[in-house]
Amino acid sequence: QNLSSRVASNPSPTPTRTSRFRRNTEKNDGISSVEELMKHQATLHGNALAVSMLLHEFPHIFGGVATAIVSKVFDVISKLLQCQFNDAFVKSNPSAACTCIRAGYCMLSGALTMGIEAVVPDHVTTVFRFWQNSSLNMLPGVSKFSTSHDLLWVETMLSSVVSFLKFSPDLLLAVPDALTRLTALLEKVFPLIS
């Protein structure tokens, strides 16, 4: 008799209930929800970093990476970066919104390290659109974040620009107006950091 048939034939015992000490949730409800939110933010950041590191290693694997995986990664990046345009989310918790944006740009940096073959076929215009939309969103009077929150996510956006320049420098010449668009992006960032 194999294991699955033995498990199926034996009824599972009903769990017994024991009394345990429970937290007084009335007093600690606010604290536990903050702790829970921080745990989720740390998890999101860690997962984005892990995905970014895996994306960096994919080109070294025999056979490379499937285009479906790259497309799915860009879908996730897009959803994370959309958090900066969600007014209710940004107002209620700007730190959580910054964590989402940072996670998106961290993953974008990893995707850009895969080189031209992974990015060019479908995603180069998407990358420039991400940068363009974010740069317009950080302008004074337009940004929904405080300056310190803007700096938090702009740092990872600039890291993705550096990844682009380091791993796909040929695209500066191949993509029309790439250098002009990157220069305009940097001109918008410099007043924020000076």
Coordinates of C-alpha atoms in Angstrom, one line a residue:
Q1 CA 0.0 0.0 0.0
N2 CA 1.5 3.4 -1.0
L3 CA 1.6 6.4 1.3
S4 CA -1.2 8.4 -0.3
S5 CA -3.7 5.5 0.0
R6 CA -2.8 5.0 3.7
V7 CA -3.2 8.7 4.4
A8 CA -6.6 8.7 2.6
S9 CA -7.9 5.7 4.5
N10 CA -7.0 7.0 7.9
P11 CA -9.3 9.7 9.2
S12 CA -7.5 12.7 10.6
P13 CA -8.0 13.3 14.3
T14 CA -9.9 16.3 15.3
P15 CA -7.8 18.9 17.0
T16 CA -8.3 19.5 20.7
R17 CA -8.7 23.0 21.9
T18 CA -6.5 24.2 24.6
S19 CA -6.7 27.6 26.3
R20 CA -3.7 29.9 25.8
F21 CA -2.8 33.3 26.9
R22 CA -4.0 35.9 24.4
R23 CA -2.9 39.4 23.9
N24 CA -5.2 42.2 24.9
T25 CA -5.9 43.4 21.4
E26 CA -7.8 46.5 22.6
K27 CA -4.7 48.2 23.9
N28 CA -2.2 47.0 21.3
D29 CA -4.3 47.2 18.2
G30 CA -2.6 50.3 16.8
I31 CA 0.9 49.0 17.6
S32 CA 0.3 45.6 16.1
S33 CA -1.0 47.0 12.8
V34 CA 2.0 49.3 12.5
E35 CA 4.3 46.3 13.2
E36 CA 2.4 44.3 10.7
L37 CA 2.7 47.0 8.0
M38 CA 6.5 47.3 8.7
K39 CA 6.8 43.5 8.3
H40 CA 5.0 43.7 5.0
Q41 CA 7.2 46.6 3.8
A42 CA 10.4 44.7 4.8
T43 CA 9.1 41.6 3.0
L44 CA 8.4 43.5 -0.2
H45 CA 11.8 45.2 -0.1
G46 CA 13.5 41.8 0.5
N47 CA 11.6 40.0 -2.2
A48 CA 12.3 42.8 -4.7
L49 CA 16.0 42.7 -3.9
A50 CA 16.0 38.9 -4.3
V51 CA 14.3 39.1 -7.7
S52 CA 16.7 41.8 -8.8
M53 CA 19.7 39.6 -7.8
L54 CA 18.2 36.6 -9.7
L55 CA 17.5 38.7 -12.8
H56 CA 21.2 39.8 -12.7
E57 CA 22.2 36.1 -12.7
F58 CA 19.8 34.9 -15.5
P59 CA 22.0 35.8 -18.4
H60 CA 24.8 33.6 -17.0
I61 CA 22.5 30.5 -17.0
F62 CA 22.6 28.3 -20.0
G63 CA 19.7 29.1 -22.3
G64 CA 19.1 32.5 -20.7
V65 CA 15.7 33.5 -19.4
A66 CA 12.3 33.1 -21.1
T67 CA 10.7 36.3 -22.5
A68 CA 7.5 35.4 -20.5
I69 CA 9.4 35.8 -17.3
V70 CA 10.9 39.1 -18.3
S71 CA 7.4 40.3 -19.4
K72 CA 5.9 39.2 -16.0
V73 CA 8.7 41.1 -14.2
F74 CA 7.9 44.2 -16.1
D75 CA 4.2 43.8 -15.2
V76 CA 5.1 43.7 -11.5
I77 CA 7.4 46.6 -11.9
S78 CA 4.6 48.6 -13.5
K79 CA 2.2 47.8 -10.7
L80 CA 4.7 48.8 -8.0
L81 CA 5.6 52.1 -9.7
Q82 CA 1.9 53.0 -10.1
C83 CA 1.7 53.4 -6.3
Q84 CA 3.2 56.9 -6.7
F85 CA 0.1 58.0 -8.6
N86 CA -2.4 56.6 -6.1
D87 CA -3.3 59.7 -4.1
A88 CA -5.2 57.8 -1.3
F89 CA -2.3 55.4 -0.8
V90 CA 0.3 58.2 -0.8
K91 CA -1.7 60.3 1.6
S92 CA -2.5 57.5 4.1
N93 CA 1.1 56.1 4.2
P94 CA 3.8 57.8 2.2
S95 CA 6.5 55.4 3.6
A96 CA 4.6 52.3 2.3
A97 CA 4.2 54.0 -1.1
C98 CA 7.9 54.8 -1.2
T99 CA 8.7 51.2 -0.4
C100 CA 6.6 50.0 -3.3
I101 CA 8.3 52.5 -5.7
R102 CA 11.7 51.6 -4.4
A103 CA 10.9 47.9 -4.9
G104 CA 9.8 48.6 -8.5
Y105 CA 13.0 50.4 -9.3
C106 CA 15.1 47.8 -7.6
M107 CA 13.6 45.1 -9.8
L108 CA 14.0 47.4 -12.9
S109 CA 17.7 47.7 -12.1
G110 CA 18.0 43.9 -12.0
A111 CA 16.1 43.6 -15.2
L112 CA 18.3 46.2 -16.9
T113 CA 21.5 44.2 -15.9
M114 CA 20.3 41.4 -18.2
G115 CA 21.5 43.5 -21.1
I116 CA 20.1 44.5 -24.5
E117 CA 18.7 41.1 -25.6
A118 CA 16.3 41.0 -22.7
V119 CA 15.2 44.6 -22.7
V120 CA 15.1 45.8 -26.3
P121 CA 12.5 43.6 -27.9
D122 CA 9.5 44.7 -25.9
H123 CA 10.5 46.9 -23.0
V124 CA 12.9 49.7 -23.8
T125 CA 10.0 52.2 -24.4
T126 CA 8.4 51.0 -21.1
V127 CA 11.6 51.8 -19.2
F128 CA 11.8 55.3 -20.6
R129 CA 8.1 55.7 -19.8
F130 CA 8.7 54.7 -16.2
W131 CA 11.4 57.3 -15.8
Q132 CA 9.5 60.0 -17.6
N133 CA 6.3 59.5 -15.5
S134 CA 8.3 59.4 -12.3
S135 CA 10.3 62.5 -13.2
L136 CA 7.2 64.5 -13.9
N137 CA 5.7 63.3 -10.6
M138 CA 8.7 64.6 -8.5
L139 CA 8.5 68.2 -9.7
P140 CA 7.9 70.8 -7.0
G141 CA 4.2 71.5 -6.7
V142 CA 3.3 68.2 -8.4
S143 CA 4.9 65.7 -6.0
K144 CA 2.6 64.2 -3.4
F145 CA 5.5 63.3 -1.2
S146 CA 7.7 65.3 1.1
T147 CA 11.2 66.0 -0.1
S148 CA 12.7 63.3 2.1
H149 CA 10.3 60.7 0.7
D150 CA 11.0 61.8 -2.9
L151 CA 14.7 61.3 -2.2
L152 CA 14.1 57.8 -1.0
W153 CA 12.6 56.6 -4.2
V154 CA 14.6 58.9 -6.5
E155 CA 17.8 57.1 -5.3
T156 CA 16.6 53.8 -6.7
M157 CA 15.3 55.4 -9.9
L158 CA 18.8 56.8 -10.5
S159 CA 20.3 53.3 -9.7
S160 CA 18.1 51.9 -12.5
V161 CA 19.5 54.7 -14.8
V162 CA 23.0 53.7 -13.9
S163 CA 22.2 50.0 -14.6
F164 CA 20.9 51.0 -18.0
L165 CA 24.0 53.0 -18.8
K166 CA 26.4 50.3 -17.5
F167 CA 24.8 47.2 -19.1
S168 CA 23.1 48.6 -22.2
P169 CA 25.3 51.6 -23.3
D170 CA 24.7 50.8 -27.0
L171 CA 21.0 51.7 -26.5
L172 CA 22.0 55.4 -26.0
L173 CA 22.8 55.5 -29.7
A174 CA 20.2 52.9 -30.9
V175 CA 17.1 54.5 -29.3
P176 CA 16.0 57.8 -30.7
D177 CA 16.5 60.7 -28.3
A178 CA 17.7 58.3 -25.5
L179 CA 20.5 60.6 -24.5
T180 CA 18.2 63.7 -24.6
R181 CA 15.6 62.0 -22.5
L182 CA 18.1 60.9 -19.9
T183 CA 19.6 64.3 -19.7
A184 CA 16.2 65.9 -19.2
L185 CA 15.5 63.3 -16.4
L186 CA 18.8 64.2 -14.7
E187 CA 18.0 67.9 -15.0
K188 CA 14.8 67.4 -13.1
V189 CA 16.5 65.4 -10.4
F190 CA 19.4 67.7 -9.7
P191 CA 17.3 70.5 -8.1
L192 CA 15.8 67.9 -5.7
I193 CA 19.2 66.7 -4.5
S194 CA 21.0 70.1 -4.3

